[in-house]
Amino acid sequence: MAATNAKTAQEITGKQRTRNFAKKYGNVIIFACVFLAGIIARPAAFLSLNNIIGIISQAAIAAICCLGMTFVLMTGGIDLSVGYVLGFCTYIFGWSTVTAGLPVIAGILLTLAVGAVCGLLNGILVQVFKIPAFIVTLGTGYIVYGIAQIVSSGSAITPLPDSMLAVSRTNILGLNSVVWFMILATIAAYFILHKSTFGRALTSVGLNKEASALSGINVSFTTIMVYVICGTLTALGAVLMAARVNNCVVTMGGTDFTFTAITAAVLGGASLFGGIGTAWGSLLGVFTIYMIQNILGILGVNFYMYTAVQSIIILAAIIFENVKNRLLQ
């Protein structure tokens, strides 16, 4: 009887270790599988230094926005307005620095403020008015897009100030400055998420809002702030994107960009049900997405096939998340 109980305990421990490993390193395994697929598909092209640096550079802006999405997902929310806010903030940056003639620093600060206000509006509607985040952010996204189309008349603003273009085209230690912005944003997100009281509050709120409130956590402030952070990081991404392409147009973001941010965050280990998410995992998720895009490009697969593949990935991630949660219960 004792031997049977010991064997059962060992089996339970073994299963728990397997679950913990999958939970902790699942994003690394997915990344490694995609990387291996790239090597198998076209080793010379995929492993070239220029291609690897290209993937990192292309992923940098999406990574910054994905970090903001991770903050939101950790509270059990979602932000479907990211792509539209990105496009709107891109136009705001162009209008302020080119049309209005403001200094570049002032234009950047104004753009960040607009992104923060968009996030604040989302947070208030979700937390104060108790409207589901899916509905709120989808609605505000279309509202922002509509306003952007009206004020811009669908036209683009170009060229941008030389000083801003110089920033986006500067290389430091072989990496574009946009990549260094991504690295700094990731480090900041890491300390906020994993080394601060606010980060611990995020995890608690995502797991159980009622218990968090009873334990003294300001749930309203925490929930609203994650949307503000998401909006601000999206605005930063808008500034960098505008500078990179030397063009400001409201259609730069849209649904595809939002979908990419959500997919990357989930692949990076963030839970769609709240309470789980890491800064480095989000970075890994974005690189995974852009590696897939790069591999399909190397193989000559068209954009529409990539969109289909991305849809399959997010659906598989959601199914995996449901199965994992049931197994861990």
mmCIF file of C-alpha atoms in Angstrom, residues 91 148-156 248-251:
data_model
loop_
_atom_site.group_PDB
_atom_site.id
_atom_site.type_symbol
_atom_site.label_atom_id
_atom_site.label_comp_id
_atom_site.label_asym_id
_atom_site.label_seq_id
_atom_site.Cartn_x
_atom_site.Cartn_y
_atom_site.Cartn_z
ATOM 1 C CA TYR A 91 -0.586 61.404 -38.075
ATOM 2 C CA ALA A 148 -8.092 60.380 -38.041
ATOM 3 C CA GLN A 149 -9.614 60.033 -41.516
ATOM 4 C CA ILE A 150 -11.617 63.225 -41.065
ATOM 5 C CA VAL A 151 -8.761 65.405 -39.829
ATOM 6 C CA SER A 152 -6.282 64.016 -42.342
ATOM 7 C CA SER A 153 -8.685 63.782 -45.297
ATOM 8 C CA GLY A 154 -6.921 60.513 -46.033
ATOM 9 C CA SER A 155 -3.706 62.300 -46.995
ATOM 10 C CA ALA A 156 -0.175 61.533 -45.836
ATOM 11 C CA CYS A 248 2.680 59.756 -41.607
ATOM 12 C CA VAL A 249 -0.598 58.196 -42.682
ATOM 13 C CA VAL A 250 -3.500 56.956 -40.564
ATOM 14 C CA THR A 251 -3.655 53.543 -42.273
#
